[in-house]
Amino acid sequence: MLRKVFLTENEMTFPVSGTGSAGMEFCFANLIEPGDEVVIGVNGVFGLRMVEVAERCGASVVQVESEWGSIIAPAQISDALMNRTPKLVAVVHAETSTGVLNPIQEISELAHRAGSLMLIDTVTSLGGCPVRIDDWEIDAAYSGTQKCLSCPPGLSPVTLSDRAMEVVKLRKSRVQSWYLDVSLLANYWGEGARAYHHTAPITMNYALHESLRLVLEEGLKERWGRHEANHINLKKGLSELNLSIASQEGHQLWQLNAVTVPTGTDEAAIRNSLLTDNGIEIGAGLGPFAGKVWRIGLMGYSSSEKNVDKIISALKNLL
Ligand SMILES: Cc1ncc(COP(=O)(O)O)c(C=O)c1O
């Protein structure tokens, strides 16, 4: 079912034990060896976390930065690849801290043209908007269970292409993490002679199994359509309150809406009131967006017309 949701035939597709950050560590730890060059797009908290993780694996990181709220433009990646062939290019697909959807397909083409692998973070995108691992020729991707898959947190679905597995096989050094070493995990997960590696969090596997069943029962396209429709409705309701989305037009996430806080408004007071008086929890802005935006999640089960109506009418009363 994970293959169907990732839209991939990759054999190496399974849930890593741990949250989305474990999937991030898994991908970098297996693909990177000390001294490898890596190009990472940074336009929010999770791009920065990728840099931190890659550096801890010994990578030499080239950061391609964009302002928060803007995309990583393919031209920026193209410039960064002008005189180098990094081992991989890594970009966050749906940047949860800013509400931006990065143009992965174009960036992936550039990465392959340069002879690099393409790694993406799909923690917030999987199940909420198109993620096409095989069509976009993505070599490594990780996700999380608690966002648009609407499952409790605790597993990180990952997928590695055959090209990525070839790179793993050609490693000169051992993967520095025993727990996340894909070769050891493959012996545990695969069919045939199975070797105990670690104790799988089986309750989480049951939960993920059920959530994937629900995703496929709804249908991927129908689910993406629901996220899109609720985003459009939310945007319409916000504009009637003179509120707008802070992220770049044309590249806004359906599942995470970063809303510009009007000048003179106490953003924390509104958020607290939403929570205590209305039972609605929204996110605060992070980093350069702190105090400047509210982040409204409409993910998985919570992406509903009822929830859009609820937040719009609560904001109307409070503002
Ligand atoms: C885009 C993105 N990447 C990575 C993570 C980290 O995932 P987790 O908190 O499940 O470890 C998050 C969590 O919000 C995220 O939104």
mmCIF file of N, CA and C in Angstrom, residues 99-178:
data_model
loop_
_atom_site.group_PDB
_atom_site.id
_atom_site.type_symbol
_atom_site.label_atom_id
_atom_site.label_comp_id
_atom_site.label_asym_id
_atom_site.label_seq_id
_atom_site.Cartn_x
_atom_site.Cartn_y
_atom_site.Cartn_z
ATOM 1 N N GLY A 99 4.471 26.987 4.369
ATOM 2 C CA GLY A 99 3.316 26.744 3.488
ATOM 3 C C GLY A 99 3.658 26.770 2.016
ATOM 4 N N VAL A 100 4.918 26.463 1.676
ATOM 5 C CA VAL A 100 5.363 26.503 0.274
ATOM 6 C C VAL A 100 5.535 25.090 -0.304
ATOM 7 N N LEU A 101 5.067 24.929 -1.553
ATOM 8 C CA LEU A 101 5.269 23.680 -2.293
ATOM 9 C C LEU A 101 6.409 23.901 -3.280
ATOM 10 N N ASN A 102 7.512 23.224 -3.088
ATOM 11 C CA ASN A 102 8.669 23.421 -3.972
ATOM 12 C C ASN A 102 8.520 22.624 -5.273
ATOM 13 N N PRO A 103 9.018 23.166 -6.395
ATOM 14 C CA PRO A 103 8.846 22.513 -7.714
ATOM 15 C C PRO A 103 9.817 21.338 -7.906
ATOM 16 N N ILE A 104 9.436 20.210 -7.340
ATOM 17 C CA ILE A 104 10.332 19.054 -7.278
ATOM 18 C C ILE A 104 10.661 18.452 -8.638
ATOM 19 N N GLN A 105 9.655 18.356 -9.496
ATOM 20 C CA GLN A 105 9.896 17.655 -10.763
ATOM 21 C C GLN A 105 10.998 18.327 -11.575
ATOM 22 N N GLU A 106 10.937 19.659 -11.664
ATOM 23 C CA GLU A 106 11.950 20.397 -12.438
ATOM 24 C C GLU A 106 13.331 20.247 -11.786
ATOM 25 N N ILE A 107 13.348 20.311 -10.458
ATOM 26 C CA ILE A 107 14.630 20.214 -9.745
ATOM 27 C C ILE A 107 15.226 18.812 -9.911
ATOM 28 N N SER A 108 14.349 17.809 -9.905
ATOM 29 C CA SER A 108 14.825 16.433 -10.068
ATOM 30 C C SER A 108 15.488 16.238 -11.438
ATOM 31 N N GLU A 109 14.892 16.825 -12.471
ATOM 32 C CA GLU A 109 15.472 16.730 -13.824
ATOM 33 C C GLU A 109 16.879 17.321 -13.837
ATOM 34 N N LEU A 110 17.026 18.471 -13.177
ATOM 35 C CA LEU A 110 18.336 19.140 -13.134
ATOM 36 C C LEU A 110 19.355 18.284 -12.382
ATOM 37 N N ALA A 111 18.904 17.692 -11.280
ATOM 38 C CA ALA A 111 19.805 16.863 -10.467
ATOM 39 C C ALA A 111 20.319 15.685 -11.295
ATOM 40 N N HIS A 112 19.411 15.029 -12.017
ATOM 41 C CA HIS A 112 19.832 13.857 -12.805
ATOM 42 C C HIS A 112 20.751 14.247 -13.957
ATOM 43 N N ARG A 113 20.449 15.407 -14.552
ATOM 44 C CA ARG A 113 21.302 15.884 -15.650
ATOM 45 C C ARG A 113 22.734 16.098 -15.143
ATOM 46 N N ALA A 114 22.844 16.494 -13.867
ATOM 47 C CA ALA A 114 24.179 16.726 -13.293
ATOM 48 C C ALA A 114 24.807 15.428 -12.777
ATOM 49 N N GLY A 115 24.046 14.321 -12.856
ATOM 50 C CA GLY A 115 24.586 13.036 -12.388
ATOM 51 C C GLY A 115 24.439 12.835 -10.891
ATOM 52 N N SER A 116 23.480 13.555 -10.277
ATOM 53 C CA SER A 116 23.278 13.435 -8.821
ATOM 54 C C SER A 116 21.993 12.669 -8.526
ATOM 55 N N LEU A 117 21.906 12.169 -7.287
ATOM 56 C CA LEU A 117 20.657 11.556 -6.842
ATOM 57 C C LEU A 117 19.722 12.668 -6.368
ATOM 58 N N MET A 118 18.417 12.389 -6.366
ATOM 59 C CA MET A 118 17.439 13.376 -5.885
ATOM 60 C C MET A 118 16.734 12.829 -4.649
ATOM 61 N N LEU A 119 16.803 13.605 -3.564
ATOM 62 C CA LEU A 119 16.190 13.215 -2.280
ATOM 63 C C LEU A 119 15.128 14.236 -1.903
ATOM 64 N N ILE A 120 13.940 13.775 -1.527
ATOM 65 C CA ILE A 120 12.909 14.748 -1.107
ATOM 66 C C ILE A 120 12.271 14.368 0.227
ATOM 67 N N ASP A 121 11.843 15.414 0.923
ATOM 68 C CA ASP A 121 11.076 15.287 2.168
ATOM 69 C C ASP A 121 9.603 15.385 1.790
ATOM 70 N N THR A 122 8.845 14.313 2.060
ATOM 71 C CA THR A 122 7.407 14.332 1.739
ATOM 72 C C THR A 122 6.567 14.204 3.015
ATOM 73 N N VAL A 123 7.124 14.677 4.134
ATOM 74 C CA VAL A 123 6.424 14.515 5.420
ATOM 75 C C VAL A 123 5.023 15.135 5.357
ATOM 76 N N THR A 124 4.941 16.352 4.827
ATOM 77 C CA THR A 124 3.637 17.014 4.798
ATOM 78 C C THR A 124 2.912 16.827 3.467
ATOM 79 N N SER A 125 3.626 16.390 2.423
ATOM 80 C CA SER A 125 2.942 16.270 1.121
ATOM 81 C C SER A 125 2.236 14.925 0.930
ATOM 82 N N LEU A 126 2.817 13.824 1.429
ATOM 83 C CA LEU A 126 2.274 12.498 1.105
ATOM 84 C C LEU A 126 0.824 12.357 1.585
ATOM 85 N N GLY A 127 -0.053 12.037 0.648
ATOM 86 C CA GLY A 127 -1.476 11.851 0.984
ATOM 87 C C GLY A 127 -2.288 13.133 0.891
ATOM 88 N N GLY A 128 -1.619 14.294 0.724
ATOM 89 C CA GLY A 128 -2.348 15.565 0.692
ATOM 90 C C GLY A 128 -2.285 16.267 -0.654
ATOM 91 N N CYS A 129 -1.266 15.918 -1.458
ATOM 92 C CA CYS A 129 -1.131 16.504 -2.802
ATOM 93 C C CYS A 129 -0.263 15.535 -3.610
ATOM 94 N N PRO A 130 -0.218 15.697 -4.936
ATOM 95 C CA PRO A 130 0.522 14.716 -5.735
ATOM 96 C C PRO A 130 1.983 14.528 -5.296
ATOM 97 N N VAL A 131 2.359 13.282 -5.086
ATOM 98 C CA VAL A 131 3.757 12.883 -4.849
ATOM 99 C C VAL A 131 3.970 11.722 -5.810
ATOM 100 N N ARG A 132 4.763 11.926 -6.848
ATOM 101 C CA ARG A 132 4.926 10.913 -7.892
ATOM 102 C C ARG A 132 6.390 10.478 -7.947
ATOM 103 N N ILE A 133 6.729 9.542 -7.082
ATOM 104 C CA ILE A 133 8.135 9.138 -6.928
ATOM 105 C C ILE A 133 8.736 8.646 -8.254
ATOM 106 N N ASP A 134 8.046 7.748 -8.956
ATOM 107 C CA ASP A 134 8.628 7.176 -10.179
ATOM 108 C C ASP A 134 8.579 8.169 -11.343
ATOM 109 N N ASP A 135 7.450 8.840 -11.537
ATOM 110 C CA ASP A 135 7.352 9.797 -12.658
ATOM 111 C C ASP A 135 8.387 10.907 -12.519
ATOM 112 N N TRP A 136 8.636 11.337 -11.293
ATOM 113 C CA TRP A 136 9.588 12.444 -11.083
ATOM 114 C C TRP A 136 11.029 11.934 -10.895
ATOM 115 N N GLU A 137 11.192 10.612 -10.984
ATOM 116 C CA GLU A 137 12.518 9.972 -10.834
ATOM 117 C C GLU A 137 13.212 10.366 -9.534
ATOM 118 N N ILE A 138 12.459 10.255 -8.451
ATOM 119 C CA ILE A 138 13.020 10.549 -7.129
ATOM 120 C C ILE A 138 13.782 9.311 -6.634
ATOM 121 N N ASP A 139 14.980 9.522 -6.115
ATOM 122 C CA ASP A 139 15.792 8.384 -5.666
ATOM 123 C C ASP A 139 15.578 8.032 -4.213
ATOM 124 N N ALA A 140 15.237 9.024 -3.406
ATOM 125 C CA ALA A 140 15.025 8.753 -1.983
ATOM 126 C C ALA A 140 13.981 9.724 -1.460
ATOM 127 N N ALA A 141 13.041 9.195 -0.679
ATOM 128 C CA ALA A 141 12.030 10.062 -0.080
ATOM 129 C C ALA A 141 11.645 9.490 1.271
ATOM 130 N N TYR A 142 11.325 10.395 2.183
ATOM 131 C CA TYR A 142 10.813 9.970 3.491
ATOM 132 C C TYR A 142 9.578 10.776 3.796
ATOM 133 N N SER A 143 8.736 10.205 4.668
ATOM 134 C CA SER A 143 7.518 10.911 5.038
ATOM 135 C C SER A 143 7.251 10.705 6.521
ATOM 136 N N GLY A 144 6.066 11.105 6.957
ATOM 137 C CA GLY A 144 5.672 10.908 8.359
ATOM 138 C C GLY A 144 4.243 10.396 8.340
ATOM 139 N N THR A 145 3.840 9.777 9.424
ATOM 140 C CA THR A 145 2.497 9.194 9.444
ATOM 141 C C THR A 145 1.428 10.186 9.896
ATOM 142 N N GLN A 146 1.853 11.215 10.660
ATOM 143 C CA GLN A 146 0.872 12.027 11.394
ATOM 144 C C GLN A 146 0.350 13.241 10.644
ATOM 145 N N LYS A 147 0.758 13.408 9.392
ATOM 146 C CA LYS A 147 0.283 14.587 8.670
ATOM 147 C C LYS A 147 -0.905 14.168 7.792
ATOM 148 N N CYS A 148 -0.736 14.146 6.466
ATOM 149 C CA CYS A 148 -1.898 13.892 5.606
ATOM 150 C C CYS A 148 -2.307 12.418 5.543
ATOM 151 N N LEU A 149 -1.524 11.534 6.157
ATOM 152 C CA LEU A 149 -1.959 10.130 6.237
ATOM 153 C C LEU A 149 -2.905 9.936 7.422
ATOM 154 N N SER A 150 -2.965 10.932 8.301
ATOM 155 C CA SER A 150 -3.886 10.894 9.452
ATOM 156 C C SER A 150 -3.757 9.635 10.290
ATOM 157 N N CYS A 151 -2.543 9.373 10.697
ATOM 158 C CA CYS A 151 -2.224 8.209 11.513
ATOM 159 C C CYS A 151 -1.478 8.781 12.732
ATOM 160 N N PRO A 152 -1.418 8.070 13.854
ATOM 161 C CA PRO A 152 -0.604 8.613 14.949
ATOM 162 C C PRO A 152 0.865 8.775 14.526
ATOM 163 N N PRO A 153 1.634 9.636 15.212
ATOM 164 C CA PRO A 153 3.055 9.763 14.880
ATOM 165 C C PRO A 153 3.843 8.555 15.372
ATOM 166 N N GLY A 154 4.895 8.207 14.657
ATOM 167 C CA GLY A 154 5.733 7.110 15.151
ATOM 168 C C GLY A 154 6.420 6.296 14.076
ATOM 169 N N LEU A 155 5.998 6.458 12.813
ATOM 170 C CA LEU A 155 6.690 5.759 11.725
ATOM 171 C C LEU A 155 7.048 6.767 10.646
ATOM 172 N N SER A 156 8.074 6.422 9.875
ATOM 173 C CA SER A 156 8.460 7.259 8.752
ATOM 174 C C SER A 156 8.516 6.407 7.487
ATOM 175 N N PRO A 157 7.478 6.472 6.655
ATOM 176 C CA PRO A 157 7.534 5.744 5.388
ATOM 177 C C PRO A 157 8.703 6.255 4.544
ATOM 178 N N VAL A 158 9.480 5.327 3.988
ATOM 179 C CA VAL A 158 10.602 5.734 3.122
ATOM 180 C C VAL A 158 10.567 4.916 1.844
ATOM 181 N N THR A 159 11.214 5.440 0.813
ATOM 182 C CA THR A 159 11.366 4.677 -0.424
ATOM 183 C C THR A 159 12.702 5.034 -1.064
ATOM 184 N N LEU A 160 13.418 4.011 -1.524
ATOM 185 C CA LEU A 160 14.720 4.216 -2.190
ATOM 186 C C LEU A 160 14.670 3.559 -3.567
ATOM 187 N N SER A 161 15.132 4.273 -4.587
ATOM 188 C CA SER A 161 15.144 3.721 -5.947
ATOM 189 C C SER A 161 16.271 2.693 -6.076
ATOM 190 N N ASP A 162 16.232 1.919 -7.166
ATOM 191 C CA ASP A 162 17.315 0.959 -7.412
ATOM 192 C C ASP A 162 18.645 1.694 -7.556
ATOM 193 N N ARG A 163 18.583 2.901 -8.177
ATOM 194 C CA ARG A 163 19.816 3.712 -8.325
ATOM 195 C C ARG A 163 20.390 4.056 -6.951
ATOM 196 N N ALA A 164 19.510 4.424 -6.022
ATOM 197 C CA ALA A 164 19.970 4.756 -4.665
ATOM 198 C C ALA A 164 20.554 3.519 -3.999
ATOM 199 N N MET A 165 19.937 2.364 -4.215
ATOM 200 C CA MET A 165 20.432 1.132 -3.588
ATOM 201 C C MET A 165 21.799 0.734 -4.159
ATOM 202 N N GLU A 166 22.028 1.047 -5.451
ATOM 203 C CA GLU A 166 23.352 0.803 -6.045
ATOM 204 C C GLU A 166 24.406 1.642 -5.319
ATOM 205 N N VAL A 167 24.047 2.897 -5.035
ATOM 206 C CA VAL A 167 24.969 3.797 -4.324
ATOM 207 C C VAL A 167 25.251 3.233 -2.931
ATOM 208 N N VAL A 168 24.233 2.698 -2.286
ATOM 209 C CA VAL A 168 24.417 2.106 -0.956
ATOM 210 C C VAL A 168 25.384 0.918 -1.053
ATOM 211 N N LYS A 169 25.196 0.090 -2.100
ATOM 212 C CA LYS A 169 26.044 -1.111 -2.257
ATOM 213 C C LYS A 169 27.503 -0.754 -2.496
ATOM 214 N N LEU A 170 27.724 0.407 -3.138
ATOM 215 C CA LEU A 170 29.103 0.802 -3.479
ATOM 216 C C LEU A 170 29.798 1.582 -2.363
ATOM 217 N N ARG A 171 29.147 1.705 -1.206
ATOM 218 C CA ARG A 171 29.758 2.484 -0.110
ATOM 219 C C ARG A 171 31.129 1.920 0.266
ATOM 220 N N LYS A 172 32.031 2.840 0.605
ATOM 221 C CA LYS A 172 33.358 2.399 1.055
ATOM 222 C C LYS A 172 33.365 2.246 2.568
ATOM 223 N N SER A 173 32.511 3.044 3.231
ATOM 224 C CA SER A 173 32.483 2.981 4.696
ATOM 225 C C SER A 173 31.135 2.435 5.162
ATOM 226 N N ARG A 174 31.114 1.923 6.414
ATOM 227 C CA ARG A 174 29.858 1.426 6.961
ATOM 228 C C ARG A 174 28.921 2.583 7.254
ATOM 229 N N VAL A 175 27.606 2.342 7.148
ATOM 230 C CA VAL A 175 26.627 3.368 7.533
ATOM 231 C C VAL A 175 26.853 3.654 9.010
ATOM 232 N N GLN A 176 26.998 4.969 9.361
ATOM 233 C CA GLN A 176 27.378 5.273 10.752
ATOM 234 C C GLN A 176 26.269 4.967 11.752
ATOM 235 N N SER A 177 25.028 4.787 11.282
ATOM 236 C CA SER A 177 23.934 4.430 12.186
ATOM 237 C C SER A 177 23.580 2.956 12.016
ATOM 238 N N TRP A 178 23.771 2.180 13.084
ATOM 239 C CA TRP A 178 23.401 0.762 13.022
ATOM 240 C C TRP A 178 21.884 0.628 12.891
#
